[in-house]
mmCIF file of C-alpha atoms in Angstrom:
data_model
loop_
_atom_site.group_PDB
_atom_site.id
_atom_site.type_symbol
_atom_site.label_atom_id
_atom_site.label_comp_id
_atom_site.label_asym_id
_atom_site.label_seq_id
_atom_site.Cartn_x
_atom_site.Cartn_y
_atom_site.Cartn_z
ATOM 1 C CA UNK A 19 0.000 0.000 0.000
ATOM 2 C CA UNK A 20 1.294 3.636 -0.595
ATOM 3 C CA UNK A 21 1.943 5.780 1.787
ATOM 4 C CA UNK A 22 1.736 9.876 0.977
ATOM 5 C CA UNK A 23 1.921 13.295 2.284
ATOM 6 C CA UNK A 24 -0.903 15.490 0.707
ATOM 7 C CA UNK A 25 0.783 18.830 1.263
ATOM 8 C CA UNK A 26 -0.313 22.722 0.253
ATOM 9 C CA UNK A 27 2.764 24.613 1.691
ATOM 10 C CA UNK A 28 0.291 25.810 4.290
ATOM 11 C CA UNK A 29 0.756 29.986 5.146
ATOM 12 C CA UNK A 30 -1.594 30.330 7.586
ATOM 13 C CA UNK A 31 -1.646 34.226 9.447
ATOM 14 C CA UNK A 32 0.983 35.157 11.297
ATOM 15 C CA UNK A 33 3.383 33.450 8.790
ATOM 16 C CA UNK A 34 5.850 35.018 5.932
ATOM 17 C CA UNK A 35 5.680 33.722 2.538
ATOM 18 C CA UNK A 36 9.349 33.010 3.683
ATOM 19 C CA UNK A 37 9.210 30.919 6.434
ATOM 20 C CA UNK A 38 5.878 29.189 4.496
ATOM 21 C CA UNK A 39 8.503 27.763 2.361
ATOM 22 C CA UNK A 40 10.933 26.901 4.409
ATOM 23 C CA UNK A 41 9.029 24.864 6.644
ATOM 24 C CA UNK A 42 7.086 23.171 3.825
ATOM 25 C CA UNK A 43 10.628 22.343 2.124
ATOM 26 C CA UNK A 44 11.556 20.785 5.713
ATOM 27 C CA UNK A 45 8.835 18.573 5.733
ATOM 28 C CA UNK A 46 9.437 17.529 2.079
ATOM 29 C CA UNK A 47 12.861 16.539 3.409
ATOM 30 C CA UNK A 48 11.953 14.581 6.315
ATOM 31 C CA UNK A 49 9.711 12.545 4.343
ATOM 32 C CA UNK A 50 12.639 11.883 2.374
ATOM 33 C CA UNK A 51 14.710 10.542 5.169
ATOM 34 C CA UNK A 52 11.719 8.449 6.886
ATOM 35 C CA UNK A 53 11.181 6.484 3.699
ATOM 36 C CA UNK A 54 7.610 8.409 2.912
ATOM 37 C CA UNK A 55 6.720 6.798 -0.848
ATOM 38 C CA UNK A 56 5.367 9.784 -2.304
ATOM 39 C CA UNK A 57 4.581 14.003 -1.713
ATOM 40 C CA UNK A 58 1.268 15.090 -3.091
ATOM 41 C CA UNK A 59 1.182 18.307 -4.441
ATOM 42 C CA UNK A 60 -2.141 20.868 -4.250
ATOM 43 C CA UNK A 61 -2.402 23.721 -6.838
ATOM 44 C CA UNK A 62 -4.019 26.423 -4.657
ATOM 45 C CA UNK A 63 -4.585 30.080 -5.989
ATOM 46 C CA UNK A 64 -5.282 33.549 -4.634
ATOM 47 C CA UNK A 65 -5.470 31.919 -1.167
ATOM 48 C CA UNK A 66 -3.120 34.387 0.835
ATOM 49 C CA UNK A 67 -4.304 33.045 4.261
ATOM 50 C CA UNK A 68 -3.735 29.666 3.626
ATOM 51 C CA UNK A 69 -0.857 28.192 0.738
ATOM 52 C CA UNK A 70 1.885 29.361 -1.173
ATOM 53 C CA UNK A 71 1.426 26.713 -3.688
ATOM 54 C CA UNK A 72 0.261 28.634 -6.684
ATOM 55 C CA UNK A 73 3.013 26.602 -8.992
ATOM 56 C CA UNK A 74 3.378 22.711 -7.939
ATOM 57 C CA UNK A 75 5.465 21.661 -11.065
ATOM 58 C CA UNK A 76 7.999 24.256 -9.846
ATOM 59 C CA UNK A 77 8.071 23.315 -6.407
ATOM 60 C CA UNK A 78 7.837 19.762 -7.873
ATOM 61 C CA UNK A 79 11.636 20.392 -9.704
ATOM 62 C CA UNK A 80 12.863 22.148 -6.311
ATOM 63 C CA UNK A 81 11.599 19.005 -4.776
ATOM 64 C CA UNK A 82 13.412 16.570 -7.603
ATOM 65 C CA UNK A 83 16.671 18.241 -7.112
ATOM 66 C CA UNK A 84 17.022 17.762 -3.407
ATOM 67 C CA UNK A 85 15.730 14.401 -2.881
ATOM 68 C CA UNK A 86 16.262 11.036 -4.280
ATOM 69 C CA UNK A 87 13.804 8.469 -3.288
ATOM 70 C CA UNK A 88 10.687 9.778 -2.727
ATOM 71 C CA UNK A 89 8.114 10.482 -5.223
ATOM 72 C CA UNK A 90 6.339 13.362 -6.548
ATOM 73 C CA UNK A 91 2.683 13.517 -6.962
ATOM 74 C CA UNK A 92 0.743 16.316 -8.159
ATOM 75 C CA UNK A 93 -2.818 16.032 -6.869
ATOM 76 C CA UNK A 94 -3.844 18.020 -8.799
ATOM 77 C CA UNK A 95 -2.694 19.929 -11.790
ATOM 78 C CA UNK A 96 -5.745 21.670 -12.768
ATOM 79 C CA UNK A 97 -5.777 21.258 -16.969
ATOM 80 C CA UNK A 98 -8.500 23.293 -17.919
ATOM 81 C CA UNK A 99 -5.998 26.419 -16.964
ATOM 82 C CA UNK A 100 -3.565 25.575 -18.625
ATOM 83 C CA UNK A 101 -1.879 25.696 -21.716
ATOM 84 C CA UNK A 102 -1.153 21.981 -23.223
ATOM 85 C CA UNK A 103 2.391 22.194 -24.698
ATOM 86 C CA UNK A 104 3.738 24.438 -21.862
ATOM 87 C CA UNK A 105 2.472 21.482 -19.674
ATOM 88 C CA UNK A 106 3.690 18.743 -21.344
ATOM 89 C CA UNK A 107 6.923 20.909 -21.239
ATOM 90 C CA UNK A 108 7.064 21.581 -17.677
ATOM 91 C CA UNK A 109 5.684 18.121 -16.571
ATOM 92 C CA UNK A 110 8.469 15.726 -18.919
ATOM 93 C CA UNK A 111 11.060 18.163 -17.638
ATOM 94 C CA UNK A 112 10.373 16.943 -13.978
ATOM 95 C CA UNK A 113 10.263 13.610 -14.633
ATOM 96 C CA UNK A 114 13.567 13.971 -16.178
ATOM 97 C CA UNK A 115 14.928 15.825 -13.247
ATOM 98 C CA UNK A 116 13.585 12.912 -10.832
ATOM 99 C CA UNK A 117 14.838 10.445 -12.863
ATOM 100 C CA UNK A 118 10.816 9.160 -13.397
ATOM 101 C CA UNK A 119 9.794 10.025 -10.009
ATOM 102 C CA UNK A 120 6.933 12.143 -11.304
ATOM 103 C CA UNK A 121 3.031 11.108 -10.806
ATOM 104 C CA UNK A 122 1.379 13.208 -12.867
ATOM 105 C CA UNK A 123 -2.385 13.956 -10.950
ATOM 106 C CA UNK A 124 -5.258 15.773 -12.916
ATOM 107 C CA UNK A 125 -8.320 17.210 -12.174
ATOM 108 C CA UNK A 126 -10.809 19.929 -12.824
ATOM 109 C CA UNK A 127 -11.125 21.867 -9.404
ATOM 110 C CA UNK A 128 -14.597 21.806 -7.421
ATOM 111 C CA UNK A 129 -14.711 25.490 -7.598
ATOM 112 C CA UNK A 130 -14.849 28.223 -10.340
ATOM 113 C CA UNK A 131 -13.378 31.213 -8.066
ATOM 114 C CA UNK A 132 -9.808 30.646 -10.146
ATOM 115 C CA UNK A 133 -11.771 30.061 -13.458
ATOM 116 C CA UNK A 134 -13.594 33.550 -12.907
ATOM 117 C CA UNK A 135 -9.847 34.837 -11.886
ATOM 118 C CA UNK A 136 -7.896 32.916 -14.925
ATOM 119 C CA UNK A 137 -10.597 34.114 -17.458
ATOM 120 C CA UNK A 138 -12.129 31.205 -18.367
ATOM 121 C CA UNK A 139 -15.447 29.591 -18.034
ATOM 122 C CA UNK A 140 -16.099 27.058 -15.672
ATOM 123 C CA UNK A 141 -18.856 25.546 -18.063
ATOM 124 C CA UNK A 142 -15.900 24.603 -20.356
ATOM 125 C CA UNK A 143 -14.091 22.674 -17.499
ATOM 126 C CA UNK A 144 -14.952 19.215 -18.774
ATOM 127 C CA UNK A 145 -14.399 19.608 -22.538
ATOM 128 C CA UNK A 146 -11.099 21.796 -21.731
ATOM 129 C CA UNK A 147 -9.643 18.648 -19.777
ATOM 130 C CA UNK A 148 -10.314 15.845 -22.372
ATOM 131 C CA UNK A 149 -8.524 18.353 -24.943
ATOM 132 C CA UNK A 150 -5.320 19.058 -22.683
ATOM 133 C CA UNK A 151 -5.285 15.836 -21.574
ATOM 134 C CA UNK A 152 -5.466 14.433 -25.024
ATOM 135 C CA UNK A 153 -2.686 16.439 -26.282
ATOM 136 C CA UNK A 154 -0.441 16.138 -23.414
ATOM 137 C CA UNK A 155 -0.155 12.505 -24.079
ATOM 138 C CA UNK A 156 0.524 12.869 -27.828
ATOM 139 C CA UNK A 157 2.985 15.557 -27.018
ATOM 140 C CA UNK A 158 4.796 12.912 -24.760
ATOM 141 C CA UNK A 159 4.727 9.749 -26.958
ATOM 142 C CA UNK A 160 5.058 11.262 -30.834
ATOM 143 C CA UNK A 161 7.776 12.334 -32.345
ATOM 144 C CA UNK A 162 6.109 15.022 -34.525
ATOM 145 C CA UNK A 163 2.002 15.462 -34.240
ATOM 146 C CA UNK A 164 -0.894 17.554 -35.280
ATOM 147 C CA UNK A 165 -3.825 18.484 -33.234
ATOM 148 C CA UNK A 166 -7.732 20.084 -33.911
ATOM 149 C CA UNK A 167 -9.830 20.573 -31.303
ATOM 150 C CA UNK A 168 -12.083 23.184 -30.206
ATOM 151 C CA UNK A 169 -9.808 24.858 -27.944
ATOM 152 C CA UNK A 170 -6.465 24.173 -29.271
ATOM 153 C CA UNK A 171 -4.755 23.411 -32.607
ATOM 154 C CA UNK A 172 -1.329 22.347 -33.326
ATOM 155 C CA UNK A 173 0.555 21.760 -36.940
ATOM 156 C CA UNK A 174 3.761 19.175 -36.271
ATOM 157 C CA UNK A 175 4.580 20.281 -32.968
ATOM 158 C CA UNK A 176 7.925 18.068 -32.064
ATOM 159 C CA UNK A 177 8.003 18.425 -28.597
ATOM 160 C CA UNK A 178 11.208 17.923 -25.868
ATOM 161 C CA UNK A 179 11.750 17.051 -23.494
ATOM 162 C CA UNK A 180 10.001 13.424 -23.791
ATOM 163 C CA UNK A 181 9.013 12.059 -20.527
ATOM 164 C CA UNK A 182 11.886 10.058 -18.635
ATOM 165 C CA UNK A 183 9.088 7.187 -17.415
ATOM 166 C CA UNK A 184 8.056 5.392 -20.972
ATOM 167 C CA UNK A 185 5.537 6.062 -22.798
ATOM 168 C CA UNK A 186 4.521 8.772 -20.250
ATOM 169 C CA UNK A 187 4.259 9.392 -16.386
ATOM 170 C CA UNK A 188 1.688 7.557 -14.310
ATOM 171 C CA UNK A 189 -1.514 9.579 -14.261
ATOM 172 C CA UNK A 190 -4.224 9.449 -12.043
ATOM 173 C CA UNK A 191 -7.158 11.556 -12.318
ATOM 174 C CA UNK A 192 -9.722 13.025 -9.198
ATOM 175 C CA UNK A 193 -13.027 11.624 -9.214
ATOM 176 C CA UNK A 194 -15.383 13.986 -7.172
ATOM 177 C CA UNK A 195 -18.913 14.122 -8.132
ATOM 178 C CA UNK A 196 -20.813 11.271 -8.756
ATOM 179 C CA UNK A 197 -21.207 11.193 -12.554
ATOM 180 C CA UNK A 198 -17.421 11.264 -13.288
ATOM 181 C CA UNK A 199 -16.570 7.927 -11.355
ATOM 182 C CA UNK A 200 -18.082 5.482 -14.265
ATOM 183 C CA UNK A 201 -16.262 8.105 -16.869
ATOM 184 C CA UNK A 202 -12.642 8.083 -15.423
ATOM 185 C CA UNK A 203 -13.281 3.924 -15.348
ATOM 186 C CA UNK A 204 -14.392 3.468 -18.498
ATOM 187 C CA UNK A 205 -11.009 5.399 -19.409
ATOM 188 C CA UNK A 206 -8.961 2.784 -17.427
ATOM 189 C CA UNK A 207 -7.403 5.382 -15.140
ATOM 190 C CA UNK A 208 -6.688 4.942 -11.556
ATOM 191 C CA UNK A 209 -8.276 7.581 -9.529
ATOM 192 C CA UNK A 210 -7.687 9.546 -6.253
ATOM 193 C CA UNK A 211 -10.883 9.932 -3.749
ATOM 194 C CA UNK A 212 -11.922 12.354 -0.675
ATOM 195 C CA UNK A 213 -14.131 13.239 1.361
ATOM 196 C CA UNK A 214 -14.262 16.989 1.669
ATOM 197 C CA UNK A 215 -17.686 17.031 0.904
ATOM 198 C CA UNK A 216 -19.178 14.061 1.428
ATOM 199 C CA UNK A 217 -18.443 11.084 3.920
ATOM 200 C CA UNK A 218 -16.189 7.736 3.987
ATOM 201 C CA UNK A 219 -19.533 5.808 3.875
ATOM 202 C CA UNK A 220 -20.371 7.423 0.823
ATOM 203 C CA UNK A 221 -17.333 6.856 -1.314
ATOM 204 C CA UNK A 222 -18.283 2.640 -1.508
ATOM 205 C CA UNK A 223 -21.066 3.090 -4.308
ATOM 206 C CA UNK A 224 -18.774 5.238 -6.504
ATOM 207 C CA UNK A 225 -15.737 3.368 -6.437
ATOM 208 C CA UNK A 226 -17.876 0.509 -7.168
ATOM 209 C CA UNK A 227 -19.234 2.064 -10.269
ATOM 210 C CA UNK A 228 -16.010 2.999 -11.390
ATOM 211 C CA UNK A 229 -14.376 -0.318 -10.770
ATOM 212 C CA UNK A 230 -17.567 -2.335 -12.399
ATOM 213 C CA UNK A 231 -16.641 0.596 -16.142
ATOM 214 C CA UNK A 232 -13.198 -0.159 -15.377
ATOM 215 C CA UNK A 233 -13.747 -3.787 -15.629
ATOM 216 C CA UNK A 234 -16.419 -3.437 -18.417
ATOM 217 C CA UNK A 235 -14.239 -1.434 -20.890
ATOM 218 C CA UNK A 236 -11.815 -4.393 -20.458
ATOM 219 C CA UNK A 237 -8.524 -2.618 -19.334
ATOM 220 C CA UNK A 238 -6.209 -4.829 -18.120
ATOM 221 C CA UNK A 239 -4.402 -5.224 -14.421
ATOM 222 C CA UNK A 240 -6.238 -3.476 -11.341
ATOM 223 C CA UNK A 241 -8.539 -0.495 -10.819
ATOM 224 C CA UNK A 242 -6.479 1.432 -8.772
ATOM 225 C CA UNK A 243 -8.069 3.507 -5.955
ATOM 226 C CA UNK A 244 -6.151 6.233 -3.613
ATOM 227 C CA UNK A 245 -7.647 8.225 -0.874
ATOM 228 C CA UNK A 246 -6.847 11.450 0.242
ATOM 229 C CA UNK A 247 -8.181 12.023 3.785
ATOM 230 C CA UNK A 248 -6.737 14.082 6.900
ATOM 231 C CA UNK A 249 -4.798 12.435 9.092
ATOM 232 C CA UNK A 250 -3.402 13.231 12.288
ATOM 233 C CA UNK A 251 -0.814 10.568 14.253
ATOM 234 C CA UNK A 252 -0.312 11.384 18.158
ATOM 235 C CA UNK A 253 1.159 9.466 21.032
ATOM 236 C CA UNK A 254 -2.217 9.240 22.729
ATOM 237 C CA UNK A 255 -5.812 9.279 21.829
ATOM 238 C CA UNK A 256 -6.135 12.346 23.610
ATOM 239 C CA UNK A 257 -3.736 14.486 21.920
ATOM 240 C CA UNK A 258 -4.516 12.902 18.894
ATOM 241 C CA UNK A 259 -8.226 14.272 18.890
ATOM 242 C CA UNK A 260 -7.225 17.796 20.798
ATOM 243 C CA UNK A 261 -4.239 18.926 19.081
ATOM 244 C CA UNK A 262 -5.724 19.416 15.677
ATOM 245 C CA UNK A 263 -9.504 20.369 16.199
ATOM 246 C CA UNK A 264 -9.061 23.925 15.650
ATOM 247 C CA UNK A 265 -7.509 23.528 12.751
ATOM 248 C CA UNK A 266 -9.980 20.708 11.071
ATOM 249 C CA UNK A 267 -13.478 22.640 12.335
ATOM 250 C CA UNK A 268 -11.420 26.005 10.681
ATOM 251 C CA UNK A 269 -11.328 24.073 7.329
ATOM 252 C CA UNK A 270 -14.874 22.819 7.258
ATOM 253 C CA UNK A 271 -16.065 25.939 7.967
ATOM 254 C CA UNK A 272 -14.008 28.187 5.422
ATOM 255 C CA UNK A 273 -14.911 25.118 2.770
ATOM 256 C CA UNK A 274 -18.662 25.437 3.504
ATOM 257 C CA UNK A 275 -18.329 28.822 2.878
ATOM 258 C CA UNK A 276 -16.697 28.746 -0.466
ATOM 259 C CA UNK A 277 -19.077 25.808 -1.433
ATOM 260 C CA UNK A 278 -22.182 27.765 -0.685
ATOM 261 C CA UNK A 279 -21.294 30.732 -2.684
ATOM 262 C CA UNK A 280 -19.699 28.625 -5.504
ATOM 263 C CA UNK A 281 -23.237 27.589 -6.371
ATOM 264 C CA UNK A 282 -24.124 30.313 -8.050
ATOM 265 C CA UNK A 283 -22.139 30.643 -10.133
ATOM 266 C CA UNK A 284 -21.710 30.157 -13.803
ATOM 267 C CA UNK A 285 -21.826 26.364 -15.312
ATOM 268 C CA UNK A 286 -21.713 24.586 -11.506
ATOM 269 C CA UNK A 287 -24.046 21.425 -11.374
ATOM 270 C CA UNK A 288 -26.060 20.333 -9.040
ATOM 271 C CA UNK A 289 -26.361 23.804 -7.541
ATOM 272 C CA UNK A 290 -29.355 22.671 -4.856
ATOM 273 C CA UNK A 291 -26.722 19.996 -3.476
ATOM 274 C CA UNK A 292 -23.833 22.201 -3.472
ATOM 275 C CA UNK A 293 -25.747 24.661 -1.275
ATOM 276 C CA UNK A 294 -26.785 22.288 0.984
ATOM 277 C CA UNK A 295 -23.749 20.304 1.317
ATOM 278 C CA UNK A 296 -21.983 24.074 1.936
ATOM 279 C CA UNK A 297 -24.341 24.981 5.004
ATOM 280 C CA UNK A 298 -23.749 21.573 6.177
ATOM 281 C CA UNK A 299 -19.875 21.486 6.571
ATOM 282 C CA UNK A 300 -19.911 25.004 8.320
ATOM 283 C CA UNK A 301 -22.254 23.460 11.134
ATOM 284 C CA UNK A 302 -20.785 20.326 11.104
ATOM 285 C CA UNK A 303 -19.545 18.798 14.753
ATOM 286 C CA UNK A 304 -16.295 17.420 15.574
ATOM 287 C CA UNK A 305 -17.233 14.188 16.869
ATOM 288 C CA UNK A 306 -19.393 13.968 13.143
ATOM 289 C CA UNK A 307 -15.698 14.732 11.641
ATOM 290 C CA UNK A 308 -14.359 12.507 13.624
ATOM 291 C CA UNK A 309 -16.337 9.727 12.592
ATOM 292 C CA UNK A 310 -17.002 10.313 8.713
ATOM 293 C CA UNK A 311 -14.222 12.421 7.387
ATOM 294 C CA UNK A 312 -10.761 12.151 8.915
ATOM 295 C CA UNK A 313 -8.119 9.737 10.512
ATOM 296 C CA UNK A 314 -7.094 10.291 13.828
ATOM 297 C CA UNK A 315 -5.435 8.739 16.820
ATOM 298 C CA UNK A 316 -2.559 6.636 18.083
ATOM 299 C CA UNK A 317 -0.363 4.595 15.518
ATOM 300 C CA UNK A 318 -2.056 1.774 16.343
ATOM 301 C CA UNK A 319 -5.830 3.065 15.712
ATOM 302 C CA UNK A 320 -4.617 4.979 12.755
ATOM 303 C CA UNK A 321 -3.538 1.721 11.368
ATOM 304 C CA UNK A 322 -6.440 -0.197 11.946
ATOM 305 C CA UNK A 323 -8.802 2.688 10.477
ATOM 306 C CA UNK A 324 -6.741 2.668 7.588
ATOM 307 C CA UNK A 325 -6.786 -0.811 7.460
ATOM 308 C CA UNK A 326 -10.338 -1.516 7.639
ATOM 309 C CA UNK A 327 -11.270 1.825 5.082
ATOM 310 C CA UNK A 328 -8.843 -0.324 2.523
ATOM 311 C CA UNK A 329 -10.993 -3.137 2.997
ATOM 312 C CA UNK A 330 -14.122 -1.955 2.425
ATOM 313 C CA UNK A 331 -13.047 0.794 -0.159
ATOM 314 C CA UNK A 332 -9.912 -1.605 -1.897
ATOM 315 C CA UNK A 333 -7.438 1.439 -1.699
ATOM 316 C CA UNK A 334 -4.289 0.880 -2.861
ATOM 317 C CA UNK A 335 -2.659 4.000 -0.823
ATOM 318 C CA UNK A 336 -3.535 7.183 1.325
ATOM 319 C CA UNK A 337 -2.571 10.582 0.561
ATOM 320 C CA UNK A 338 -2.755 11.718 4.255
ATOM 321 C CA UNK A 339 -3.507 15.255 5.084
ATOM 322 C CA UNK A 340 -1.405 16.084 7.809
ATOM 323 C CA UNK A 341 -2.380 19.717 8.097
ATOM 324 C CA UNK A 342 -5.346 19.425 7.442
ATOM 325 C CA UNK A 343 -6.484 23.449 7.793
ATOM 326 C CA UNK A 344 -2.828 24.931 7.949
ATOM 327 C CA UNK A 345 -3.040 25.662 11.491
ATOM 328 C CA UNK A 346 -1.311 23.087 12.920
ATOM 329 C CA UNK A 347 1.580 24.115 14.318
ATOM 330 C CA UNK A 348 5.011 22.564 11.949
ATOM 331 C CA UNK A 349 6.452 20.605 14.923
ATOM 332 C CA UNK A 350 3.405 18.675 15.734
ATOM 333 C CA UNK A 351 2.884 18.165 12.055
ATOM 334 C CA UNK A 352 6.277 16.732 11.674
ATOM 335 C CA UNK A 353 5.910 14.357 15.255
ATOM 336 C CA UNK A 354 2.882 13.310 13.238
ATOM 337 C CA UNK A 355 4.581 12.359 9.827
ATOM 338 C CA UNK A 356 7.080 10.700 11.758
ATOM 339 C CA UNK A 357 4.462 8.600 13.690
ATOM 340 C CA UNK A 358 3.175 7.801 10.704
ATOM 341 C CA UNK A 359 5.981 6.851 8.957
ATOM 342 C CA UNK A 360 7.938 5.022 11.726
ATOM 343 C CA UNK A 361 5.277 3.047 13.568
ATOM 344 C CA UNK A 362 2.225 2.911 10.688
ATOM 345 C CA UNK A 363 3.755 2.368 7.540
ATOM 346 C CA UNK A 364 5.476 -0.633 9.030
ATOM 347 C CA UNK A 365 2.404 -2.461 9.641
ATOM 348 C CA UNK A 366 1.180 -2.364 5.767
ATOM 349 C CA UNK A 367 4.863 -3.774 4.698
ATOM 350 C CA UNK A 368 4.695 -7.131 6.713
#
């Protein structure tokens, strides 16, 4: 099972730019030394008050150049903003850099706030990604190729650098709302999971309908499943419930927010839902959180939640939240990686 750090290079108030990175980048490198498998990279924008991670491709080569195990995941890149070639670019010039350590994570984004920033229409999100995904993957694997699409054209573009991993970096792709789990399986892609805004309980049916198109389209070898969750490791039960409340009930409540408003606006689905689900997570109790949405507690119960939510779900890794909120302070977020990596991990490599 893999074992990864979801991380935003969390600047919470009261913190520089400055010493955002440089505790982020100290965290990267102790997951280095504890043997982590893989750092998971947000893309955050215009979010001042909580991440610095406007760029993960960049941090992903700052990342490649001072490590040499660990992989590097970016969950996700959001396609739909950006421009295919300089993608495929950036992206195969990582992976050469790592030496084919890259993961290459995709997604849409839940929310249209950076569409309405970036200029571009949220109601295009879905046909924008099948385009830049499209050509990102003939960019990567042909020598010389031309391209037509609604968004983009391209007459023999020869691209370099190709990819170090043949014929292309592993990519996984988010599956949030409901409708997109059978899609993503019918493509034969693995897929990452959460449960910002619904529940653990909830996730069962959808990974089952994107396992049974998975299986249906005929794709060979497994339907691969990862789940991002938060995840907090402590010495005791006590601490491990205490020490980041604040922080978790702070994130539910500034996500409810954004949810709420986010469904009005321009080409959003299921707008009723969206609203409801919003109001929800900004009233939402701890002990609910505690039971449907995160994983907390001593190495021991951490392991055994993780190992009965990969039984039920059939994950093949965690990318574990460990900050869940940014306000945790960086010493108790590195106690937990460390608690995680040194007394956890070890019981899913026996």
């Amino acid at each position: 099972m893999e074992f990864g750090m979801f991380h935003e290079f969390q600047c919470p108030p009261g913190h520089s730019e400055e010493q955002a990175f440089a505790e982020s980048f100290e965290q990267v490198d102790a997951a280095e030394q504890l043997g982590l498998d893989a750092m998971w990279l947000a893309e955050l924008h215009m979010l001042p008050r909580r991440s610095v991670l406007s760029a993960p491709l960049t941090i992903a080569s700052a990342i490649a150049a001072r490590t040499r195990k660990i992989k590097i995941g970016i969950a996700v890149q959001v396609l739909p903003l950006c421009h295919p070639l300089r993608l495929a670019e950036e992206a195969a010039t990582v992976d050469q850099i790592s030496h084919g350590r890259l993961i290459f994570g995709v997604g849409r984004s839940g929310f249209p706030r950076t569409y309405e920033a970036y200029g571009v229409s949220y109601g295009e999100s879905r046909e924008r990604f099948g385009e830049v995904l499209e050509i990102v993957k003939q960019a990567w694997t042909e020598t010389s190729f031309s391209y037509q699409g609604k968004y983009y054209s391209f007459d023999k573009v020869h691209l370099v650098p190709k990819p170090y991993q043949k014929p292309y970096p592993p990519i996984r792709v988010a599956a949030t709302s409901a409708d997109t789990f059978a899609g993503i399986g019918k493509l034969g892609y693995p897929i990452f999971v959460a449960v910002r805004l619904g529940t653990l309980s909830e996730l069962a049916p959808s990974i089952r309908a994107y396992r049974d198109a998975y299986q249906a389209a005929g794709h060979a070898g497994e339907a691969e499943v990862f789940l991002r969750v938060p995840v907090y490791v402590a010495a005791t039960d006590a601490q491990a419930r205490s020490e980041p409340e604040e922080s978790i009930m702070s994130f539910y409540r500034f996500l409810g927010t954004m949810l709420e408003k986010s469904a009005s606006s321009a080409g959003v689905r299921a707008i009723e839902q969206r609203a409801e689900r919003g109001q929800r997570l900004q009233t939402i109790a701890y002990e609910d959180a505690l039971r449907d949405k995160v994983v907390v507690g001593t190495p021991e119960s951490v392991a055994a939640r993780i190992n009965q939510l990969r039984a039920e779900l059939g994950l093949n890794g965690i990318l574990a939240e460990l900050n869940c909120g940014s306000l945790i302070p960086h010493a108790k977020v590195m106690k937990s990686m460390e608690l995680l990596c040194e007394k956890v991990m070890p019981q899913f490599r026996q």
